[in-house]
Every structure is written in structure tokens, then in C-alpha cells.
Short mmCIF file of C-alpha atoms in Angstrom, two decimals:
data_model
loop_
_atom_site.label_atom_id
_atom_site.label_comp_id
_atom_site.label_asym_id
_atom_site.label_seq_id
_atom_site.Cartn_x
_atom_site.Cartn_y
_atom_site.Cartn_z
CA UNK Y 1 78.24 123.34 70.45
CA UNK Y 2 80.79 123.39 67.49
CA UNK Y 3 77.76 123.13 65.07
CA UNK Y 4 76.52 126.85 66.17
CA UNK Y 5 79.30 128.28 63.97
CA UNK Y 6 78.16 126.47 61.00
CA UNK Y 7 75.32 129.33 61.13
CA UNK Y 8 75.06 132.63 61.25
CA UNK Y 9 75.55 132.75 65.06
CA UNK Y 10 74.18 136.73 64.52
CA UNK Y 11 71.00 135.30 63.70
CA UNK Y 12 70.29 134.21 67.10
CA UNK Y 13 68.67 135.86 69.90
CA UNK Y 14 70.76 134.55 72.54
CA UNK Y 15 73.19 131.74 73.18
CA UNK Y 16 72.39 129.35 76.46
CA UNK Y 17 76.19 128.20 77.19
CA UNK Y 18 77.16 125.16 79.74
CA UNK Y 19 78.87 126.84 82.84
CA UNK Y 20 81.68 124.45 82.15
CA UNK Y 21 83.04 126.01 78.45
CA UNK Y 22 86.03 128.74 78.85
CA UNK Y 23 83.89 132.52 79.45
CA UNK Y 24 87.37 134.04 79.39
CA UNK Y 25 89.98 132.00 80.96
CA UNK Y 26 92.29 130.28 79.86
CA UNK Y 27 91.16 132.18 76.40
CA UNK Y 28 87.40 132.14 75.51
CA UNK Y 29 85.85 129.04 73.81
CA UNK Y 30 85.36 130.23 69.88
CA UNK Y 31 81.65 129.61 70.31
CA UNK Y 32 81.89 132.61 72.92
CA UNK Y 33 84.27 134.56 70.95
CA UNK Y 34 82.07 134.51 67.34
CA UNK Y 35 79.07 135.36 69.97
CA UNK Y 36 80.41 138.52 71.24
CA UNK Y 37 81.84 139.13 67.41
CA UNK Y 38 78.09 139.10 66.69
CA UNK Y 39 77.27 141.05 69.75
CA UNK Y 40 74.69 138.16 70.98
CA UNK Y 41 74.23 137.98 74.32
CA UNK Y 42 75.53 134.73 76.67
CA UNK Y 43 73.55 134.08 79.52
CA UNK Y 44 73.08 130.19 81.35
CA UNK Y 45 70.39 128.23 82.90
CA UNK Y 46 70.15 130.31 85.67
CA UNK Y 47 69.36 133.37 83.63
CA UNK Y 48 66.70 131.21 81.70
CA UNK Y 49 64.85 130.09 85.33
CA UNK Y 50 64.77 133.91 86.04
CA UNK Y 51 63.40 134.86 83.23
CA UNK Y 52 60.54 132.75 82.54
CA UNK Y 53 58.36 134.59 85.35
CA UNK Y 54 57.90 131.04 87.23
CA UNK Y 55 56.50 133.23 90.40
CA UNK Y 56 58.53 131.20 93.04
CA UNK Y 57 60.79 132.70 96.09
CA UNK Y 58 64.40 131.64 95.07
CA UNK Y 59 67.24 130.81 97.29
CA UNK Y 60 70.54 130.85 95.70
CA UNK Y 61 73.51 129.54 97.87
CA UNK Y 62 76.85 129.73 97.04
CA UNK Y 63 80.89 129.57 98.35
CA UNK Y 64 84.35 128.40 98.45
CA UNK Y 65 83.38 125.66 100.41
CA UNK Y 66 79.96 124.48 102.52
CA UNK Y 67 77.47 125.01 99.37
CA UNK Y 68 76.22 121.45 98.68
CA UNK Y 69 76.26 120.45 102.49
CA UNK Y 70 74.28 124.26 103.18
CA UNK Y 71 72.04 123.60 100.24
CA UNK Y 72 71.11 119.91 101.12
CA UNK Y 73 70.43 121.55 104.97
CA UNK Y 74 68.25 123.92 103.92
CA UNK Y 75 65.94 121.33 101.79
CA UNK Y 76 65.75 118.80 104.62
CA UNK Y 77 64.48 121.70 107.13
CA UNK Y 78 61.70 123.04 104.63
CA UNK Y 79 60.52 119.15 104.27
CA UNK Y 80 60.91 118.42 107.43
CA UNK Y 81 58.54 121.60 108.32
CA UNK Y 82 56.29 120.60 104.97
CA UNK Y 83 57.14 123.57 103.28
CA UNK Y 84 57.23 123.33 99.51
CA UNK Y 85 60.39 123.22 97.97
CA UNK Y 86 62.57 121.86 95.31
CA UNK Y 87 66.54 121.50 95.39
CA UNK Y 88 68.35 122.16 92.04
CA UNK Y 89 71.65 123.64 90.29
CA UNK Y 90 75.14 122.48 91.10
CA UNK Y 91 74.29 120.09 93.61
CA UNK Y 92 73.13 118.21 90.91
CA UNK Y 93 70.50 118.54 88.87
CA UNK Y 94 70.06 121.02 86.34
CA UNK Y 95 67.44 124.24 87.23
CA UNK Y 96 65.96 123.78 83.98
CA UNK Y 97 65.12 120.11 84.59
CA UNK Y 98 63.05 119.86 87.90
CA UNK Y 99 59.52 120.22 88.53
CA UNK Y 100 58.84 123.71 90.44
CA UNK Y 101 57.55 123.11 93.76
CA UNK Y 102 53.80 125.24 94.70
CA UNK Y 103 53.52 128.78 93.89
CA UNK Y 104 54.06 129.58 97.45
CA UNK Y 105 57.04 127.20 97.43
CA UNK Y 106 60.57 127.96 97.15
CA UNK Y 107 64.02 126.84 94.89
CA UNK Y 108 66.64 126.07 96.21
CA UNK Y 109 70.08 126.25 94.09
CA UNK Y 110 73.09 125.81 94.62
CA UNK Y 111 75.11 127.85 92.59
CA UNK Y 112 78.57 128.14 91.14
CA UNK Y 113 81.10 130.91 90.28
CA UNK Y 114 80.90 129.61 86.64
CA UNK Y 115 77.09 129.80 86.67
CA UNK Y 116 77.24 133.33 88.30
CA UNK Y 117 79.38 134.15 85.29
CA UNK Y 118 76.72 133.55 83.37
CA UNK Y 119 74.24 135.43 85.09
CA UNK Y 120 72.91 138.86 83.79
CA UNK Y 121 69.26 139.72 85.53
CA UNK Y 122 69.17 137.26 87.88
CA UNK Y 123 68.77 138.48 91.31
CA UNK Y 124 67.44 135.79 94.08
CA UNK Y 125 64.66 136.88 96.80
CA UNK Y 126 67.41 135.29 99.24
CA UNK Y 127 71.05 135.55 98.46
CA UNK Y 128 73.85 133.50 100.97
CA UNK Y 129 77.78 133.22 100.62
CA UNK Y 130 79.22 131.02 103.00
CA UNK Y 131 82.91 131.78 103.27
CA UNK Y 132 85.64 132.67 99.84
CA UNK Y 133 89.22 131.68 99.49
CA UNK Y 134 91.28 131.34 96.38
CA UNK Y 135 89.84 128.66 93.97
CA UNK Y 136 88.92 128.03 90.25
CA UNK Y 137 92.06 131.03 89.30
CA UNK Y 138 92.35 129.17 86.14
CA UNK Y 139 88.90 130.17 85.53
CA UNK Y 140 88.38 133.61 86.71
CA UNK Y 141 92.07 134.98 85.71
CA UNK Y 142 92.70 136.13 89.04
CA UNK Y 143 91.38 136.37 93.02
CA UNK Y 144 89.39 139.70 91.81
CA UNK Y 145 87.49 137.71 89.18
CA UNK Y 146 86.51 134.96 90.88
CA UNK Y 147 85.57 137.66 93.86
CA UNK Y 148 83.45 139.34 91.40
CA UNK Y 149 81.76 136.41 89.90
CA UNK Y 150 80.57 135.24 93.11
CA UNK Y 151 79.05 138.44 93.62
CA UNK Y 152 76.65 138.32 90.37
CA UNK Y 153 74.59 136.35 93.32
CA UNK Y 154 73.78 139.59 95.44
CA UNK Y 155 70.09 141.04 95.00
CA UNK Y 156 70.33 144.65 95.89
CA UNK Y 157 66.61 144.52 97.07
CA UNK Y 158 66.52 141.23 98.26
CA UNK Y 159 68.07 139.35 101.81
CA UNK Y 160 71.97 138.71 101.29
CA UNK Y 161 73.33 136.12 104.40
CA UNK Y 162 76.82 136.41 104.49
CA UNK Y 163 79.27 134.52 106.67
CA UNK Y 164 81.74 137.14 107.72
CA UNK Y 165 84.60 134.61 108.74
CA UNK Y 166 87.32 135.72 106.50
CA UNK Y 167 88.53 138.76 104.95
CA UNK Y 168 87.00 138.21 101.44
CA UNK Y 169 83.76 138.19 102.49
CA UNK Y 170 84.36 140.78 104.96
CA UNK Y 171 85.17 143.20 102.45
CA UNK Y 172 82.45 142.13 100.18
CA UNK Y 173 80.23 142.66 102.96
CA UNK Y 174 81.56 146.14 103.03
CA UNK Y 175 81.21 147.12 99.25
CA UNK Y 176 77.66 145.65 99.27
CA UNK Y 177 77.14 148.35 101.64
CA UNK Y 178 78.68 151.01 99.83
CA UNK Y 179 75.99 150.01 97.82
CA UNK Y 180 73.68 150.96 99.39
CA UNK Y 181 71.89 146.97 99.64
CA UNK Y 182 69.47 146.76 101.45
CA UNK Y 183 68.92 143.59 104.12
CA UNK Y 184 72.39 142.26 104.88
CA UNK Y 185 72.33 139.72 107.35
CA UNK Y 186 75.99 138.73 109.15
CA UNK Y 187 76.96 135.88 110.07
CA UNK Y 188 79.38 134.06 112.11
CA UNK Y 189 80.55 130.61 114.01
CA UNK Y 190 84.12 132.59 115.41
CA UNK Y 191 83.20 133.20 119.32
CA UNK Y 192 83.86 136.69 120.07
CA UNK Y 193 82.64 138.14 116.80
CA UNK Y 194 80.03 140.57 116.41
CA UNK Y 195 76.79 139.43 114.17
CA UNK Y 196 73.41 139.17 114.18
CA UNK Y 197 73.04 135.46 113.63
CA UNK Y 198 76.39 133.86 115.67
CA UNK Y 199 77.30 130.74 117.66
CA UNK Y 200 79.12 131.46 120.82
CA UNK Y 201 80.42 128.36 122.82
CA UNK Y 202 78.29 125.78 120.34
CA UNK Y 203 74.77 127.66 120.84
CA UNK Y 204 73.36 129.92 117.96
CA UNK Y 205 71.54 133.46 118.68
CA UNK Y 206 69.86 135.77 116.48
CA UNK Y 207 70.36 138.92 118.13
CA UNK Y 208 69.70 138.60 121.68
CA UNK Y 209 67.39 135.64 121.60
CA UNK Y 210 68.95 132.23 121.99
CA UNK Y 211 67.70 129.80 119.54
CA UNK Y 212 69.78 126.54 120.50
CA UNK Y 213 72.65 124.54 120.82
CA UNK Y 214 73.91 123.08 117.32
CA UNK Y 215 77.54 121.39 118.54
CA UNK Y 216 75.81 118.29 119.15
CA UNK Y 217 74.58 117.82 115.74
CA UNK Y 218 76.14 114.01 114.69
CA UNK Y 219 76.13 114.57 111.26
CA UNK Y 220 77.45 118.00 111.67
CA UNK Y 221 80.75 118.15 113.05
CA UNK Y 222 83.17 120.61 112.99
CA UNK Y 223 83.22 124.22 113.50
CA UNK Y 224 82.68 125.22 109.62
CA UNK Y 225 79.30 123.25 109.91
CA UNK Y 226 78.16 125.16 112.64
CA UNK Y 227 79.18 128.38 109.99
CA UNK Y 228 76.89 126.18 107.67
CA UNK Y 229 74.32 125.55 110.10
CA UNK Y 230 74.17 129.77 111.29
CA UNK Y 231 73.70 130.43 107.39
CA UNK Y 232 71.03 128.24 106.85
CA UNK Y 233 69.49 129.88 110.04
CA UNK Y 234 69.62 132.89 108.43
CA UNK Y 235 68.15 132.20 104.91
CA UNK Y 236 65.12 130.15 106.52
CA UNK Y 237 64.53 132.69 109.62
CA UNK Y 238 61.43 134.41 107.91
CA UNK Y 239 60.21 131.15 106.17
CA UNK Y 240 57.87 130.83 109.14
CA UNK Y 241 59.19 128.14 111.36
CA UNK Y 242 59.67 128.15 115.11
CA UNK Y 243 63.01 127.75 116.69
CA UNK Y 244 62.27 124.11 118.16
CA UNK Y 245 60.89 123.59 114.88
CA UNK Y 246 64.21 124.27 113.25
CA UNK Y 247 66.17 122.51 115.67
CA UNK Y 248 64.49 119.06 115.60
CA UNK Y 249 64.57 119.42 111.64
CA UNK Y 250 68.42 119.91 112.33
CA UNK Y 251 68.63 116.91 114.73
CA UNK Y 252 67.34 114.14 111.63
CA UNK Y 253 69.56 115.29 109.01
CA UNK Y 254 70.78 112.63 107.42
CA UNK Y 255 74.60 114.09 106.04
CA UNK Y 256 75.51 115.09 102.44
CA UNK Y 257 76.85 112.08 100.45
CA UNK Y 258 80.97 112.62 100.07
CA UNK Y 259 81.18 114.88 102.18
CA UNK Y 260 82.83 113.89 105.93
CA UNK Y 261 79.91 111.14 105.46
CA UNK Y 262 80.56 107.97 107.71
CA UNK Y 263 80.96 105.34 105.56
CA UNK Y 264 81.34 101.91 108.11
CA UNK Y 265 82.78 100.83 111.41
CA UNK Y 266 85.05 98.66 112.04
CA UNK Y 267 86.37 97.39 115.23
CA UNK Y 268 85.53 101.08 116.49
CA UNK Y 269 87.76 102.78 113.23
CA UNK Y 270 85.78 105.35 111.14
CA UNK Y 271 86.28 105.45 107.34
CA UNK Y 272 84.99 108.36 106.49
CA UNK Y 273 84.15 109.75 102.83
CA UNK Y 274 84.94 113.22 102.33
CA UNK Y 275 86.00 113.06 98.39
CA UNK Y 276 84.02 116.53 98.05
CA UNK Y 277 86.86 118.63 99.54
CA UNK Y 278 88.45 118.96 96.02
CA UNK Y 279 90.88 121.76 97.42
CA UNK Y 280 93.09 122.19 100.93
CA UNK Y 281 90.63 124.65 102.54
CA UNK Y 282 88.09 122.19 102.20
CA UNK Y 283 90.26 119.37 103.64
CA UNK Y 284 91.57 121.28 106.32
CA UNK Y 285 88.05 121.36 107.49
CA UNK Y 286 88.11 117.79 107.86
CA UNK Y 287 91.16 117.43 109.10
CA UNK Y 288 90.35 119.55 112.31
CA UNK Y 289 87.16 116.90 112.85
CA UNK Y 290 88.82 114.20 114.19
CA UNK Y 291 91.81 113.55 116.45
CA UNK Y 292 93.81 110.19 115.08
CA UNK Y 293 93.71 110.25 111.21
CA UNK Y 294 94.92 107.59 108.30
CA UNK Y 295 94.84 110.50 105.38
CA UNK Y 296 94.23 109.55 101.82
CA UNK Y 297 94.75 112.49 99.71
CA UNK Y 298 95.93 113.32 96.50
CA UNK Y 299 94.66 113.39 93.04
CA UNK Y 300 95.42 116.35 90.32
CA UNK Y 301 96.67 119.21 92.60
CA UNK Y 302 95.15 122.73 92.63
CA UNK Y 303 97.01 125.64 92.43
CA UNK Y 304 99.11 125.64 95.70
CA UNK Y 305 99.04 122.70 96.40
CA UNK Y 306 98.34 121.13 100.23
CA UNK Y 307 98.90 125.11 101.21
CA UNK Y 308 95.97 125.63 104.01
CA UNK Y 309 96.09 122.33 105.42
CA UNK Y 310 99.10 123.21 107.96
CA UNK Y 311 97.10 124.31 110.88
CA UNK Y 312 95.09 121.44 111.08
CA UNK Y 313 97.63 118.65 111.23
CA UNK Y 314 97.98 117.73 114.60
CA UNK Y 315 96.02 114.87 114.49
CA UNK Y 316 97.36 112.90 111.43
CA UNK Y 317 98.91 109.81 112.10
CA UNK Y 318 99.82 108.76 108.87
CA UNK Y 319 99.11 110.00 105.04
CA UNK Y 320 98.69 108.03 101.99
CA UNK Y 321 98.98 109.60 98.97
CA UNK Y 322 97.52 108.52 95.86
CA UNK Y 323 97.28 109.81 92.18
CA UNK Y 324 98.97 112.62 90.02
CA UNK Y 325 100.01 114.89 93.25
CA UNK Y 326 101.41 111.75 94.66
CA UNK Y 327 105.36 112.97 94.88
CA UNK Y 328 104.96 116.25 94.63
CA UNK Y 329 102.37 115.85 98.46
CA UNK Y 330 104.23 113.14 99.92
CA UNK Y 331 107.21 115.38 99.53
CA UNK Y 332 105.68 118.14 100.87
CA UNK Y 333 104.09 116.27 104.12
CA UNK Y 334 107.88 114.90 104.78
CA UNK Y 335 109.27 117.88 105.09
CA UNK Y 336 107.17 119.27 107.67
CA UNK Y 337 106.98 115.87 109.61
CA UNK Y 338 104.40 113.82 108.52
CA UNK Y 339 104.60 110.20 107.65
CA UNK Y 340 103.74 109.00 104.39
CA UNK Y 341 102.70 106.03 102.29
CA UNK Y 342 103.08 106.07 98.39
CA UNK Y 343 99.87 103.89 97.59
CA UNK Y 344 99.11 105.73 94.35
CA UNK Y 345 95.96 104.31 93.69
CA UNK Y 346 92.31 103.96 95.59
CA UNK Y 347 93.01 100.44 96.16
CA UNK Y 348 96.32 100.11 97.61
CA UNK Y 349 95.44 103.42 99.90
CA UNK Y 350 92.53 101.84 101.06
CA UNK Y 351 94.12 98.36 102.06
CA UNK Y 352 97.07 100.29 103.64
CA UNK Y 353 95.61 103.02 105.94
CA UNK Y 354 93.04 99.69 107.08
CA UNK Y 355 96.09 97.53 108.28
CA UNK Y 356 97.45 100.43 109.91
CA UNK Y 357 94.65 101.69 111.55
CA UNK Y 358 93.74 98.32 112.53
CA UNK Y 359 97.34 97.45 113.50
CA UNK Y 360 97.11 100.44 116.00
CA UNK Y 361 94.50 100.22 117.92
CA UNK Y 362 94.18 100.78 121.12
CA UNK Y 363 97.38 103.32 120.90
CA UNK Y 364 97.04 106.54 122.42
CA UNK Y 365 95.35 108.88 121.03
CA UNK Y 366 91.58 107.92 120.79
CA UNK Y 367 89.16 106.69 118.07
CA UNK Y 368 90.93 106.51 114.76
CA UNK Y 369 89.96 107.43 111.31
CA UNK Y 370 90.45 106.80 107.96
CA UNK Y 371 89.64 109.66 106.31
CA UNK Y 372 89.52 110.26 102.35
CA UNK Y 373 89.68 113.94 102.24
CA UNK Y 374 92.00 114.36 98.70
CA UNK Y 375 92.30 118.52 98.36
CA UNK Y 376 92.43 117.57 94.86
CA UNK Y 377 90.55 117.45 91.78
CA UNK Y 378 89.65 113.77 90.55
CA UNK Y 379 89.76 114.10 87.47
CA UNK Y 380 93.56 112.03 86.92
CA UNK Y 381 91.71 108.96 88.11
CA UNK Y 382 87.79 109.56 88.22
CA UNK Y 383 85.55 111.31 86.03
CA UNK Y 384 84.10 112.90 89.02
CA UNK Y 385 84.36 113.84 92.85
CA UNK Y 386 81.34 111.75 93.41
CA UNK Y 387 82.96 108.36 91.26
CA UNK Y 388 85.88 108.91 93.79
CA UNK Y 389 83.85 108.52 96.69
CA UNK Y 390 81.81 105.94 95.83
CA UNK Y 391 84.75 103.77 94.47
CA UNK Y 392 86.17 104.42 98.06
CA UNK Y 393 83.03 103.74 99.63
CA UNK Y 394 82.53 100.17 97.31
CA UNK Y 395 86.33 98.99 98.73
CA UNK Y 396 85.65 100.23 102.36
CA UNK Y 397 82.50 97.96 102.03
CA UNK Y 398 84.73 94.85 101.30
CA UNK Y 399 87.23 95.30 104.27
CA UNK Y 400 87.11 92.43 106.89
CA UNK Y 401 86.15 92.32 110.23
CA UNK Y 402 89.52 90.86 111.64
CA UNK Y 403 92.77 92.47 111.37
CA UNK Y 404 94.37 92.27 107.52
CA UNK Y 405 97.99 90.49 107.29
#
């Protein structure tokens, strides 16, 4: 990248920028800033896919939280139903890098706020936002900016899914309107609400037609995977698939990795990797999964912190927190009464929430689990979300059998 300004940057038709370089926040990258100098236009991968002509339906997917588990859902059903299809974009491998499924085939990305940034022309066939709440500020300046960055994804002409559970995307769902867009589809898991695609007491309807019950889904649980579970409804309604043909595709999903993915058993404790939720919305969601939890969170904090998780507390037993946010969380749990461990590192959490969960068996209050679910970036300890987890995963995979001293 720093080699570009050893040219004439004016020279170039366009530059192709990584999502992950400053756009405007904190204070553009100088790449970006001689660009616009030059007025030459910056546009990402995204942009590229959309305008090569490649002839394929595209379904972009994006959110605060539920986009990689929503994307991976939405692959498994098309294979499972031997529809074409190919999965790229922030889930993990480039769009620019895959082979393109059939012409009557569809993508699949999962895409990011800093992608959408990036975006100019690109407007998907099928557009779905799962659910917004204040993330990535550092990057978008403000609530407004990441608001309108996520809504780059919107095709006026095309289908636009939109979970309706909170009053970001409710509004959003309103100005699209003003808009005069064309195929909104709502959608909700919040019994009582009014949508066309909702699940009411753990069944999902379209309308007035019932299509199934989806709270028994094992590697589902949790109400904001039966949100995840109405969206992809949603997006695949028209892709010519029966309901029982969409349910039994539901019923063999295998789960995402790192995220609320069951790990091992032992002596009938759960460890349970959820290093994905990177923020306290996302562990929250966790958190209201399962009934006696050994926490391990912590990492390098997002802006507010634990803030989010407060509801959804009821169940914790004990935290352990680990990494830069360890003082700074461990004071904050203490103060509204939660017990806490200093283990500061993956290791030491690890061994300590076993013994304890081992030591306490057979205590009230059901099944336990030991649940990694951070609310924090990885980046003090790990060079990524998914090195967390799987350094988690490798120690998990060592713990004995019997009880530890």
C-alpha cells in the first residue's frame, strides 16, 4: 500500500482498498487521503464482484451480531437442498478468491460495515440485516455512521429481510420506506410482534401459514438464533424449497465454529466456545443460553465496556477474567455481585473455571457450563477471534476425566 504514493496515484483508474485501512476514522489512511486529493475513486472487493457482470443472484448478509452463524445457515440449507451456491466475504474468504457456483447458483457473503463503506454500485438481488447496536464507533465516527454504512447493503429494487427487534433497525426499516423500496420483508423472534415472517412460542410462520417449530434446533439455542433462523427463512423463501424441506436442512446443521459451539463433555459439564462474541451484546446472547455458567471473558475492551450484559446474569456462577480488561471487568462484575477470578490468561482461566465446575457438581442449579464468551476484542493476546477459540478449544481438549486438585 505505501508504495502507491511513490506514483502518480492520479494516474490510476481506481484504487481497490482492504476494508481494514482507516476510510475516515480515526483520520483517513494517507493512501485514501492522496486518492481523494486526486479525485480517484475507492471502492473494495465487493464493488469489484459487482462489477464484473458474473450473472449470479447475490445474497449479502450483514449485522451487529448473527452474520457468520446466518451466513453459514443459509449455505448448509442450499446444499442440503442441492442448490448451487458458494459462501464468501467476511466469514472468511475473500469474494474475489472463490470459484462462482452455476449461473443459476447463488453467493452468499457475509458482509461488513467496513466493506459496505466501500461499496458504491453494489446492490444485492437479496439484502438481510439481522439486528444493529453500537459497535466499530472508532470506525464510523459515530452511531449515525456506522447506521449508514450498514445501509450501503439495501437494493432499492431488490428483497431487503430485516429483523425488526430493536429500534435501529426499526427506524431503518422506516426510512427504507420513505424510500419508496420496494420488497421489505419484516422480521421477528419477539412473541407478540407484528411481521410477516415471526416465531411465536418457538414455531415460525410466514403470514398465516405455519412452517414449523425451530426451538428444538440443538445447535441453535437461544432466542437470537431463532431471530437468525426467521432471517434465513426469509432470504431462502423464494429459492424454491418446501417447508419440510427447509426444516430437515435446519435439523443437520452442524454449528458455526466459535460461536456457542460445544466443545467436550465432561462428567456432564459443557465447555462451550463462543470466542466470536467480540462485544457485550453478543455475549449477552450467550449468557441467556444456559442456566449455571463458569464465565471466561475479557480481552481488549470495547467501548463500554461489559454494558449490555446486565440482563442476562442470572445464571453466572462464577467469572474469570482474563487479559487487558482484566481489572477494569472484574471490578465491574464485583460491584454488581458477581464473583470473580483474576486468571489473566487462557490457561489459568481454563484450569480454574474446570476445578470449579467440577468441584460443584451436583449443586443446585442444573447442568453447568464453562462458557468462553469474552465481549472483547482478542487482539491483546491473539491475533484473531478464531486463534482465541481454538487455543481454548486445544486446552479444553487436555482436561482430565477425574476431578483436578
Amino acid at each position: 500500500v505505501e508504495n502507491i504514493l511513490d506514483h502518480d496515484v492520479s494516474d490510476y483508474a481506481c484504487i481497490v482498498l482492504g476494508p481494514g485501512i482507516p476510510l475516515y476514522y480515526p483520520e483517513p489512511h494517507r493512501v485514501v487521503k492522496a486518492a481523494r486529493d486526486a479525485d480517484v475513486e475507492i471502492i473494495g472487493d465487493l464493488e469489484v464482484l459487482h462489477r464484473s457482470g458474473h450473472g449470479r443472484k447475490v445474497i449479502a448478509i450483514t449485522g451487529t451480531n448473527g452474520k457468520s452463524t446466518t451466513t453459514a445457515l443459509v449455505g448448509h440449507i442450499l446444499k442440503e437442498n442441492k442448490i448451487p451456491y458458494v459462501i464468501a466475504g467476511n466469514i472468511g474468504h475473500p469474494a474475489l478468491s472463490v470459484t462462482l457456483p452455476k449461473k443459476d447458483g447463488y453467493i452468499v457473503l457475509e458482509v461488513s460495515s467496513f466493506q459496505l463503506d466501500l461499496c458504491k454500485d453494489f446492490k444485492p438481488d437479496i439484502s438481510a440485516l439481522i439486528n444493529m447496536s453500537p459497535d466499530h464507533i472508532d470506525r464510523h465516527g459515530d452511531m449515525d455512521g456506522y447506521i449508514n454504512a450498514k445501509k450501503n447493503v439495501f437494493n432499492p429494487v431488490g428483497k431487503s429481510v430485516i429483523g425488526i427487534d430493536d429500534k435501529y433497525t426499526k427506524q431503518i426499516v422506516a426510512d427504507l420506506k420513505s424510500e419508496n423500496h420496494e420488497n421489505i420483508v419484516e422480521v421477528t423472534a419477539v412473541d407478540g410482534t407484528d411481521a410477516a415472517i415471526r416465531v411465536e412460542d418457538g414455531m415460525l410462520w410466514d403470514g398465516e401459514k405455519e412452517v414449523g417449530k425451530v426451538s428444538n434446533i440443538k445447535m441453535l439455542p437461544g432466542k437470537h438464533n431463532l431471530q437468525n433462523i426467521a432471517i434465513t427463512y426469509g432470504i431462502l423463501k423464494d429459492a424454491g424449497m418446501s417447508h419440510e424441506q427447509f426444516l430437515e436442512a435446519l435439523k443437520t446443521y452442524p454449528g458455526l465454529p466459535h460461536r456457542m459451539y460445544l466443545t467436550r463433555m465432561i462428567n456432564g459439564v459443557a465447555y462451550v466456545n463462543d470466542s466470536k462474541a467480540t462485544n457485550a451484546v453478543s455475549a449477552a446472547t450467550a449468557l441467556a443460553c444456559y442456566k449455571k455458567i463458569y464465565w471466561i471473558v475479557g480481552g481488549r475492551a470495547k467501548d463500554g465496556g461489559l454494558v449490555g450484559v446486565e440482563g442476562e446474569l442470572e445464571g453466572v456462577k462464577h467469572a474469570f477474567v482474563i487479559g487487558e480488561a482484566a481489572d477494569e471487568f472484574e471490578g465491574w462484575l464485583n460491584r454488581i455481585g458477581i464473583e470473580t477470578t483474576s486468571s489473566k490468561t487462557m490457561e489459568q482461566a481454563v484450569m480454574d473455571a474446570h476445578k470449579m465446575a467440577q468441584d460443584e457438581r451436583g449443586e443446585p442449579g442444573g447442568a453447568a457450563t464453562v462458557l468462553l464468551s469474552p465481549a472483547c476484542a482478542s487482539f491483546d493476546q491473539y491475533k484473531s477471534f478464531e486463534a482465541r477459540g481454538e487455543h481454548f478449544e486445544q486446552l479444553v481438549a487436555k482436561l482430565p476425566e477425574d476431578n483436578p486438585a
